[in-house]
PDB file of C-alpha atoms in Angstrom:
ATOM      1  CA  MET M   1     105.561 -23.874 105.787  1.00 65.00           C
ATOM      2  CA  ASN M   2     108.424 -25.524 107.614  1.00 73.00           C
ATOM      3  CA  GLU M   3     110.887 -22.696 108.104  1.00 80.00           C
ATOM      4  CA  TYR M   4     110.525 -19.374 109.846  1.00 94.00           C
ATOM      5  CA  ALA M   5     112.991 -16.495 109.919  1.00 96.00           C
ATOM      6  CA  LEU M   6     114.158 -15.229 113.280  1.00 97.00           C
ATOM      7  CA  ARG M   7     114.912 -11.534 113.622  1.00 96.00           C
ATOM      8  CA  VAL M   8     118.037 -10.601 115.539  1.00 97.00           C
ATOM      9  CA  ILE M   9     116.885  -7.799 117.862  1.00 97.00           C
ATOM     10  CA  GLY M  10     120.226  -7.115 119.543  1.00 98.00           C
ATOM     11  CA  ARG M  11     123.508  -8.653 120.651  1.00 98.00           C
ATOM     12  CA  VAL M  12     125.255  -9.689 123.841  1.00 98.00           C
ATOM     13  CA  GLU M  13     128.345  -7.693 124.850  1.00 98.00           C
ATOM     14  CA  SER M  14     130.480  -9.939 127.034  1.00 97.00           C
ATOM     15  CA  SER M  15     134.076 -10.685 127.961  1.00 95.00           C
ATOM     16  CA  LEU M  16     133.373 -14.324 127.004  1.00 94.00           C
ATOM     17  CA  THR M  17     134.716 -14.927 123.523  1.00 91.00           C
ATOM     18  CA  ASP M  18     135.686 -18.590 123.393  1.00 83.00           C
ATOM     19  CA  ARG M  19     133.191 -21.428 123.529  1.00 72.00           C
ATOM     20  CA  ALA M  20     135.745 -23.887 124.881  1.00 71.00           C
ATOM     21  CA  SER M  21     136.364 -21.796 127.993  1.00 67.00           C
ATOM     22  CA  ALA M  22     132.765 -20.650 128.529  1.00 66.00           C
ATOM     23  CA  PRO M  23     131.056 -21.965 131.638  1.00 65.00           C
ATOM     24  CA  ARG M  24     128.282 -24.441 130.923  1.00 61.00           C
ATOM     25  CA  GLN M  25     125.854 -22.836 133.328  1.00 60.00           C
ATOM     26  CA  ALA M  26     125.455 -19.309 134.653  1.00 58.00           C
ATOM     27  CA  ASP M  27     126.213 -20.439 138.188  1.00 61.00           C
ATOM     28  CA  GLU M  28     129.611 -21.763 137.135  1.00 65.00           C
ATOM     29  CA  GLY M  29     131.333 -18.393 136.919  1.00 77.00           C
ATOM     30  CA  ALA M  30     129.717 -16.542 134.011  1.00 90.00           C
ATOM     31  CA  PRO M  31     130.507 -12.810 133.885  1.00 95.00           C
ATOM     32  CA  ASP M  32     128.092  -9.912 133.953  1.00 97.00           C
ATOM     33  CA  ALA M  33     127.230  -8.748 130.441  1.00 98.00           C
ATOM     34  CA  TRP M  34     125.327  -6.088 128.492  1.00 98.00           C
ATOM     35  CA  LEU M  35     122.308  -6.795 126.327  1.00 98.00           C
ATOM     36  CA  VAL M  36     122.450  -4.243 123.523  1.00 98.00           C
ATOM     37  CA  PHE M  37     119.120  -3.969 121.736  1.00 98.00           C
ATOM     38  CA  ASP M  38     118.741  -2.404 118.311  1.00 98.00           C
ATOM     39  CA  ASP M  39     117.111   1.023 118.569  1.00 98.00           C
ATOM     40  CA  PRO M  40     113.765   0.116 116.941  1.00 97.00           C
ATOM     41  CA  TYR M  41     113.075  -2.310 119.803  1.00 98.00           C
ATOM     42  CA  GLY M  42     113.369   0.323 122.540  1.00 98.00           C
ATOM     43  CA  PRO M  43     109.592   0.506 123.099  1.00 98.00           C
ATOM     44  CA  ALA M  44     109.459  -3.253 123.689  1.00 98.00           C
ATOM     45  CA  LEU M  45     111.735  -2.800 126.731  1.00 98.00           C
ATOM     46  CA  ARG M  46     109.308  -0.480 128.537  1.00 97.00           C
ATOM     47  CA  GLY M  47     108.317  -2.026 131.851  1.00 95.00           C
ATOM     48  CA  LEU M  48     111.538  -3.925 132.512  1.00 97.00           C
ATOM     49  CA  SER M  49     112.841  -3.080 135.992  1.00 96.00           C
ATOM     50  CA  VAL M  50     116.254  -2.977 137.574  1.00 97.00           C
ATOM     51  CA  GLY M  51     116.498  -5.565 140.325  1.00 96.00           C
ATOM     52  CA  THR M  52     114.163  -8.104 138.711  1.00 95.00           C
ATOM     53  CA  ASP M  53     114.860 -11.453 137.051  1.00 96.00           C
ATOM     54  CA  VAL M  54     113.828 -12.159 133.468  1.00 97.00           C
ATOM     55  CA  LEU M  55     114.265 -14.890 130.872  1.00 97.00           C
ATOM     56  CA  LEU M  56     116.577 -14.043 127.993  1.00 98.00           C
ATOM     57  CA  LEU M  57     116.337 -15.996 124.741  1.00 98.00           C
ATOM     58  CA  THR M  58     119.389 -16.019 122.480  1.00 98.00           C
ATOM     59  CA  TRP M  59     120.434 -17.734 119.266  1.00 98.00           C
ATOM     60  CA  LEU M  60     123.518 -19.861 119.876  1.00 96.00           C
ATOM     61  CA  ASP M  61     124.977 -19.099 116.480  1.00 94.00           C
ATOM     62  CA  ARG M  62     128.106 -21.190 116.972  1.00 93.00           C
ATOM     63  CA  ALA M  63     126.174 -24.407 117.709  1.00 95.00           C
ATOM     64  CA  ASP M  64     125.989 -27.492 115.483  1.00 97.00           C
ATOM     65  CA  ARG M  65     122.381 -27.882 114.354  1.00 97.00           C
ATOM     66  CA  ASP M  66     122.759 -31.452 113.089  1.00 97.00           C
ATOM     67  CA  THR M  67     123.598 -32.967 116.486  1.00 97.00           C
ATOM     68  CA  LEU M  68     120.750 -35.120 117.854  1.00 98.00           C
ATOM     69  CA  THR M  69     122.504 -37.052 120.660  1.00 97.00           C
ATOM     70  CA  VAL M  70     125.335 -36.114 123.024  1.00 96.00           C
ATOM     71  CA  HIS M  71     127.271 -37.373 125.986  1.00 92.00           C
ATOM     72  CA  PRO M  72     125.852 -35.251 128.850  1.00 82.00           C
ATOM     73  CA  ARG M  73     128.239 -32.390 129.687  1.00 79.00           C
ATOM     74  CA  GLY M  74     130.722 -33.844 127.182  1.00 81.00           C
ATOM     75  CA  ASP M  75     131.528 -36.740 129.555  1.00 88.00           C
ATOM     76  CA  VAL M  76     132.157 -39.766 127.308  1.00 90.00           C
ATOM     77  CA  THR M  77     131.729 -42.107 130.277  1.00 91.00           C
ATOM     78  CA  ARG M  78     128.043 -41.136 130.301  1.00 89.00           C
ATOM     79  CA  SER M  79     125.876 -42.805 127.657  1.00 90.00           C
ATOM     80  CA  ARG M  80     124.512 -40.839 124.717  1.00 94.00           C
ATOM     81  CA  THR M  81     121.302 -38.955 125.394  1.00 95.00           C
ATOM     82  CA  GLY M  82     118.944 -37.153 123.044  1.00 97.00           C
ATOM     83  CA  VAL M  83     119.672 -33.432 122.981  1.00 97.00           C
ATOM     84  CA  PHE M  84     116.085 -32.668 124.078  1.00 97.00           C
ATOM     85  CA  ALA M  85     116.917 -34.283 127.427  1.00 96.00           C
ATOM     86  CA  THR M  86     120.012 -32.076 127.818  1.00 94.00           C
ATOM     87  CA  ARG M  87     120.968 -28.432 127.638  1.00 92.00           C
ATOM     88  CA  SER M  88     123.626 -28.969 124.979  1.00 93.00           C
ATOM     89  CA  PRO M  89     123.911 -25.895 122.730  1.00 94.00           C
ATOM     90  CA  ASP M  90     124.130 -28.333 119.799  1.00 96.00           C
ATOM     91  CA  ARG M  91     120.513 -29.046 118.757  1.00 98.00           C
ATOM     92  CA  PRO M  92     118.258 -28.460 115.723  1.00 98.00           C
ATOM     93  CA  ASN M  93     117.173 -25.002 116.906  1.00 98.00           C
ATOM     94  CA  PRO M  94     119.936 -23.700 119.215  1.00 98.00           C
ATOM     95  CA  ILE M  95     117.859 -21.301 121.277  1.00 98.00           C
ATOM     96  CA  GLY M  96     119.610 -20.311 124.482  1.00 97.00           C
ATOM     97  CA  LEU M  97     117.451 -19.776 127.549  1.00 96.00           C
ATOM     98  CA  HIS M  98     119.007 -17.766 130.378  1.00 95.00           C
ATOM     99  CA  GLU M  99     117.514 -16.594 133.643  1.00 94.00           C
ATOM    100  CA  VAL M 100     119.214 -13.251 134.314  1.00 96.00           C
ATOM    101  CA  HIS M 101     119.057 -10.548 136.969  1.00 97.00           C
ATOM    102  CA  ILE M 102     118.834  -6.957 135.681  1.00 98.00           C
ATOM    103  CA  LEU M 103     121.556  -4.775 137.230  1.00 98.00           C
ATOM    104  CA  ALA M 104     120.995  -1.580 135.227  1.00 98.00           C
ATOM    105  CA  ILE M 105     119.119  -0.196 132.238  1.00 98.00           C
ATOM    106  CA  ASP M 106     120.556   2.603 130.077  1.00 98.00           C
ATOM    107  CA  GLY M 107     118.309   3.329 127.085  1.00 97.00           C
ATOM    108  CA  THR M 108     118.391   0.199 124.937  1.00 98.00           C
ATOM    109  CA  ARG M 109     121.321  -1.284 126.899  1.00 98.00           C
ATOM    110  CA  VAL M 110     120.508  -3.671 129.741  1.00 98.00           C
ATOM    111  CA  HIS M 111     123.194  -4.858 132.158  1.00 98.00           C
ATOM    112  CA  VAL M 112     122.679  -8.364 133.561  1.00 98.00           C
ATOM    113  CA  ARG M 113     124.404 -10.607 136.082  1.00 97.00           C
ATOM    114  CA  ASN M 114     126.130 -13.932 135.270  1.00 95.00           C
ATOM    115  CA  LEU M 115     125.339 -14.554 131.608  1.00 96.00           C
ATOM    116  CA  GLU M 116     126.847 -17.695 130.038  1.00 93.00           C
ATOM    117  CA  ALA M 117     126.564 -16.408 126.438  1.00 94.00           C
ATOM    118  CA  LEU M 118     129.474 -15.549 124.170  1.00 95.00           C
ATOM    119  CA  ASP M 119     130.206 -12.015 122.996  1.00 96.00           C
ATOM    120  CA  ALA M 120     128.071 -11.024 119.969  1.00 97.00           C
ATOM    121  CA  THR M 121     125.491 -13.762 120.559  1.00 97.00           C
ATOM    122  CA  PRO M 122     122.227 -12.691 118.875  1.00 98.00           C
ATOM    123  CA  ILE M 123     119.315 -11.790 121.166  1.00 98.00           C
ATOM    124  CA  LEU M 124     115.858 -13.079 120.224  1.00 98.00           C
ATOM    125  CA  ASP M 125     113.487 -12.251 123.069  1.00 98.00           C
ATOM    126  CA  VAL M 126     113.046 -11.310 126.716  1.00 98.00           C
ATOM    127  CA  LYS M 127     110.192 -12.679 128.801  1.00 96.00           C
ATOM    128  CA  PRO M 128     109.002 -12.520 132.409  1.00 93.00           C
ATOM    129  CA  LEU M 129     109.733 -15.607 134.471  1.00 90.00           C
ATOM    130  CA  LEU M 130     107.222 -18.450 134.276  1.00 69.00           C
ATOM    131  CA  THR M 131     104.936 -17.252 137.035  1.00 63.00           C
ATOM    132  CA  PRO M 132     101.247 -16.307 136.753  1.00 48.00           C
ATOM    133  CA  ASP M 133      99.639 -13.029 135.694  1.00 40.00           C
ATOM    134  CA  ARG M 134     102.401 -11.007 134.090  1.00 37.00           C
TER     135      ARG M 134
ATOM    136  CA  MET A   1     123.966 -11.958 109.466  1.00 64.00           C
ATOM    137  CA  ASN A   2     120.719 -10.763 110.992  1.00 72.00           C
ATOM    138  CA  GLU A   3     118.291 -13.537 110.182  1.00 78.00           C
ATOM    139  CA  TYR A   4     118.359 -17.228 111.015  1.00 94.00           C
ATOM    140  CA  ALA A   5     116.013 -19.950 109.785  1.00 96.00           C
ATOM    141  CA  LEU A   6     114.180 -22.017 112.363  1.00 97.00           C
ATOM    142  CA  ARG A   7     113.490 -25.651 111.556  1.00 96.00           C
ATOM    143  CA  VAL A   8     110.054 -26.960 112.415  1.00 97.00           C
ATOM    144  CA  ILE A   9     110.756 -30.301 114.122  1.00 97.00           C
ATOM    145  CA  GLY A  10     107.150 -31.299 114.807  1.00 98.00           C
ATOM    146  CA  ARG A  11     103.651 -30.005 115.519  1.00 98.00           C
ATOM    147  CA  VAL A  12     101.218 -29.812 118.413  1.00 98.00           C
ATOM    148  CA  GLU A  13      98.052 -31.890 118.159  1.00 98.00           C
ATOM    149  CA  SER A  14      95.426 -30.236 120.342  1.00 97.00           C
ATOM    150  CA  SER A  15      91.693 -29.658 120.623  1.00 95.00           C
ATOM    151  CA  LEU A  16      92.483 -25.918 120.836  1.00 94.00           C
ATOM    152  CA  THR A  17      91.900 -24.401 117.432  1.00 91.00           C
ATOM    153  CA  ASP A  18      90.876 -20.809 118.077  1.00 83.00           C
ATOM    154  CA  ARG A  19      93.208 -18.186 119.474  1.00 72.00           C
ATOM    155  CA  ALA A  20      90.339 -16.077 120.827  1.00 72.00           C
ATOM    156  CA  SER A  21      89.150 -18.872 123.088  1.00 67.00           C
ATOM    157  CA  ALA A  22      92.563 -20.213 124.081  1.00 66.00           C
ATOM    158  CA  PRO A  23      93.517 -19.835 127.724  1.00 65.00           C
ATOM    159  CA  ARG A  24      96.284 -17.304 128.311  1.00 61.00           C
ATOM    160  CA  GLN A  25      98.178 -19.585 130.666  1.00 60.00           C
ATOM    161  CA  ALA A  26      98.376 -23.334 131.053  1.00 59.00           C
ATOM    162  CA  ASP A  27      96.828 -23.169 134.525  1.00 61.00           C
ATOM    163  CA  GLU A  28      93.713 -21.529 133.129  1.00 66.00           C
ATOM    164  CA  GLY A  29      92.194 -24.666 131.659  1.00 77.00           C
ATOM    165  CA  ALA A  30      94.449 -25.727 128.798  1.00 90.00           C
ATOM    166  CA  PRO A  31      93.818 -29.272 127.529  1.00 95.00           C
ATOM    167  CA  ASP A  32      96.262 -32.158 127.368  1.00 97.00           C
ATOM    168  CA  ALA A  33      97.900 -32.385 123.937  1.00 98.00           C
ATOM    169  CA  TRP A  34     100.257 -34.490 121.806  1.00 98.00           C
ATOM    170  CA  LEU A  35     103.646 -33.343 120.627  1.00 98.00           C
ATOM    171  CA  VAL A  36     104.200 -35.054 117.283  1.00 98.00           C
ATOM    172  CA  PHE A  37     107.846 -34.946 116.256  1.00 98.00           C
ATOM    173  CA  ASP A  38     109.010 -35.563 112.712  1.00 98.00           C
ATOM    174  CA  ASP A  39     110.630 -38.997 112.408  1.00 98.00           C
ATOM    175  CA  PRO A  40     114.226 -37.786 111.858  1.00 97.00           C
ATOM    176  CA  TYR A  41     114.202 -36.232 115.337  1.00 98.00           C
ATOM    177  CA  GLY A  42     113.392 -39.470 117.145  1.00 98.00           C
ATOM    178  CA  PRO A  43     116.977 -39.919 118.452  1.00 98.00           C
ATOM    179  CA  ALA A  44     116.869 -36.439 120.026  1.00 98.00           C
ATOM    180  CA  LEU A  45     113.992 -37.603 122.269  1.00 98.00           C
ATOM    181  CA  ARG A  46     116.031 -40.372 123.882  1.00 97.00           C
ATOM    182  CA  GLY A  47     116.231 -39.803 127.613  1.00 95.00           C
ATOM    183  CA  LEU A  48     112.892 -38.041 128.033  1.00 97.00           C
ATOM    184  CA  SER A  49     110.890 -39.729 130.802  1.00 96.00           C
ATOM    185  CA  VAL A  50     107.214 -40.160 131.527  1.00 97.00           C
ATOM    186  CA  GLY A  51     106.303 -38.368 134.735  1.00 96.00           C
ATOM    187  CA  THR A  52     108.867 -35.569 134.386  1.00 95.00           C
ATOM    188  CA  ASP A  53     108.458 -31.877 133.566  1.00 96.00           C
ATOM    189  CA  VAL A  54     110.218 -30.285 130.598  1.00 97.00           C
ATOM    190  CA  LEU A  55     110.277 -26.968 128.788  1.00 97.00           C
ATOM    191  CA  LEU A  56     108.669 -26.957 125.361  1.00 98.00           C
ATOM    192  CA  LEU A  57     109.544 -24.226 122.874  1.00 98.00           C
ATOM    193  CA  THR A  58     107.069 -23.511 120.097  1.00 98.00           C
ATOM    194  CA  TRP A  59     106.700 -20.977 117.284  1.00 98.00           C
ATOM    195  CA  LEU A  60     103.489 -19.006 117.756  1.00 96.00           C
ATOM    196  CA  ASP A  61     102.819 -18.811 114.042  1.00 94.00           C
ATOM    197  CA  ARG A  62      99.615 -16.824 114.356  1.00 94.00           C
ATOM    198  CA  ALA A  63     101.227 -13.976 116.325  1.00 95.00           C
ATOM    199  CA  ASP A  64     101.801 -10.415 115.081  1.00 97.00           C
ATOM    200  CA  ARG A  65     105.575  -9.839 114.917  1.00 97.00           C
ATOM    201  CA  ASP A  66     105.358  -6.049 114.579  1.00 97.00           C
ATOM    202  CA  THR A  67     103.762  -5.461 117.997  1.00 97.00           C
ATOM    203  CA  LEU A  68     106.181  -3.831 120.456  1.00 98.00           C
ATOM    204  CA  THR A  69     103.802  -2.666 123.224  1.00 97.00           C
ATOM    205  CA  VAL A  70     100.554  -4.103 124.573  1.00 96.00           C
ATOM    206  CA  HIS A  71      97.965  -3.608 127.279  1.00 92.00           C
ATOM    207  CA  PRO A  72      98.781  -6.455 129.704  1.00 82.00           C
ATOM    208  CA  ARG A  73      96.353  -9.349 129.226  1.00 79.00           C
ATOM    209  CA  GLY A  74      94.427  -7.199 126.714  1.00 82.00           C
ATOM    210  CA  ASP A  75      93.041  -5.006 129.518  1.00 88.00           C
ATOM    211  CA  VAL A  76      92.840  -1.478 128.075  1.00 90.00           C
ATOM    212  CA  THR A  77      92.537   0.006 131.582  1.00 91.00           C
ATOM    213  CA  ARG A  78      96.164  -1.080 132.153  1.00 89.00           C
ATOM    214  CA  SER A  79      98.818   1.154 130.580  1.00 90.00           C
ATOM    215  CA  ARG A  80     100.853  -0.024 127.610  1.00 94.00           C
ATOM    216  CA  THR A  81     103.885  -2.106 128.444  1.00 95.00           C
ATOM    217  CA  GLY A  82     106.749  -3.291 126.268  1.00 97.00           C
ATOM    218  CA  VAL A  83     106.171  -6.836 125.061  1.00 97.00           C
ATOM    219  CA  PHE A  84     109.453  -7.975 126.670  1.00 97.00           C
ATOM    220  CA  ALA A  85     107.861  -7.286 130.062  1.00 96.00           C
ATOM    221  CA  THR A  86     104.823  -9.412 129.174  1.00 94.00           C
ATOM    222  CA  ARG A  87     104.035 -12.875 127.857  1.00 92.00           C
ATOM    223  CA  SER A  88     102.006 -11.569 124.925  1.00 93.00           C
ATOM    224  CA  PRO A  89     102.295 -13.926 121.934  1.00 94.00           C
ATOM    225  CA  ASP A  90     102.660 -10.799 119.773  1.00 96.00           C
ATOM    226  CA  ARG A  91     106.400  -9.946 119.750  1.00 98.00           C
ATOM    227  CA  PRO A  92     109.273  -9.781 117.238  1.00 98.00           C
ATOM    228  CA  ASN A  93     110.177 -13.465 117.690  1.00 98.00           C
ATOM    229  CA  PRO A  94     107.028 -15.231 118.899  1.00 98.00           C
ATOM    230  CA  ILE A  95     108.661 -18.142 120.664  1.00 98.00           C
ATOM    231  CA  GLY A  96     106.274 -19.880 123.040  1.00 97.00           C
ATOM    232  CA  LEU A  97     107.730 -21.270 126.252  1.00 96.00           C
ATOM    233  CA  HIS A  98     105.675 -23.914 128.046  1.00 95.00           C
ATOM    234  CA  GLU A  99     106.440 -25.962 131.129  1.00 94.00           C
ATOM    235  CA  VAL A 100     104.754 -29.305 130.509  1.00 96.00           C
ATOM    236  CA  HIS A 101     104.394 -32.609 132.321  1.00 97.00           C
ATOM    237  CA  ILE A 102     105.004 -35.736 130.222  1.00 98.00           C
ATOM    238  CA  LEU A 103     102.084 -38.167 130.503  1.00 98.00           C
ATOM    239  CA  ALA A 104     103.158 -40.736 127.907  1.00 98.00           C
ATOM    240  CA  ILE A 105     105.672 -41.354 125.140  1.00 98.00           C
ATOM    241  CA  ASP A 106     104.809 -43.424 122.058  1.00 98.00           C
ATOM    242  CA  GLY A 107     107.680 -43.421 119.563  1.00 97.00           C
ATOM    243  CA  THR A 108     107.978 -39.833 118.346  1.00 98.00           C
ATOM    244  CA  ARG A 109     104.651 -38.815 119.938  1.00 98.00           C
ATOM    245  CA  VAL A 110     104.747 -37.311 123.417  1.00 98.00           C
ATOM    246  CA  HIS A 111     101.563 -36.713 125.425  1.00 98.00           C
ATOM    247  CA  VAL A 112     101.666 -33.710 127.758  1.00 98.00           C
ATOM    248  CA  ARG A 113      99.379 -32.161 130.336  1.00 97.00           C
ATOM    249  CA  ASN A 114      97.769 -28.705 130.069  1.00 95.00           C
ATOM    250  CA  LEU A 115      99.312 -27.153 126.980  1.00 96.00           C
ATOM    251  CA  GLU A 116      98.096 -23.680 125.991  1.00 93.00           C
ATOM    252  CA  ALA A 117      99.189 -23.971 122.337  1.00 94.00           C
ATOM    253  CA  LEU A 118      96.875 -24.129 119.343  1.00 95.00           C
ATOM    254  CA  ASP A 119      96.532 -27.200 117.157  1.00 96.00           C
ATOM    255  CA  ALA A 120      99.293 -27.411 114.504  1.00 97.00           C
ATOM    256  CA  THR A 121     101.594 -25.012 116.351  1.00 97.00           C
ATOM    257  CA  PRO A 122     105.186 -25.685 115.192  1.00 98.00           C
ATOM    258  CA  ILE A 123     107.539 -27.247 117.737  1.00 98.00           C
ATOM    259  CA  LEU A 124     111.092 -25.871 117.956  1.00 98.00           C
ATOM    260  CA  ASP A 125     112.792 -27.490 120.923  1.00 98.00           C
ATOM    261  CA  VAL A 126     112.462 -29.362 124.206  1.00 98.00           C
ATOM    262  CA  LYS A 127     114.755 -28.672 127.158  1.00 96.00           C
ATOM    263  CA  PRO A 128     115.132 -29.801 130.757  1.00 93.00           C
ATOM    264  CA  LEU A 129     113.869 -27.338 133.357  1.00 90.00           C
ATOM    265  CA  LEU A 130     116.265 -24.593 134.448  1.00 69.00           C
ATOM    266  CA  THR A 131     117.929 -26.517 137.228  1.00 64.00           C
ATOM    267  CA  PRO A 132     121.609 -27.466 137.484  1.00 48.00           C
ATOM    268  CA  ASP A 133     123.475 -30.398 135.954  1.00 41.00           C
ATOM    269  CA  ARG A 134     121.096 -31.909 133.471  1.00 37.00           C
TER     270      ARG A 134
END
């Protein structure tokens, strides 16, 4: 078996709508955004806390999946690098990984700070940060 | 569109074959392992360096995708928590996230330290760590 089907569990609600103008990293001016989970996944959110940081995994559905090498940050003066050594959204499996700070939780809606994902981006998963024993 | 197809780009080669005996975290005794990428993805590896740390994304193909709440670390004395607040492999999209140290690179085979993934686990992606400007 060489293909698996992802399930979209929710969507990003953001004022970012245009890839060309989106910041490349969250610390380059990304806006706050809402994570809107589909109702059946409400129980999976239990235990998330306002004021904590989590990892958000998204599916970068506007990425090019056939790109294997890029000029880092689109700078053609830099030599081509394999996409696995970069954070280009263009890659075989365009999974976005975002460290976000939870500002508020309202049912299955989670408000987060500085998210560099476009409006309507599919949500795949939320995980604790990579620290022990959680 | 609510489903997307992941592409398996390689597999883990590990001495870990049994989920019950696998360590829950890499720092709990996971063995070194090989990441064996399919040949077409060789160019995407260009720029990875021996001696650096990267994030490895895998598909935990033996996970239960219908689990939404768990007892943390399987301890039934702890109350049930939503899977998004835990690192349980059982979750709607069982994407494994592993910080690994590259020990060696041999063509499309990459040797890494302390990987808590079972033998034959599908590989989805490799990314730089979450630090700026890479």
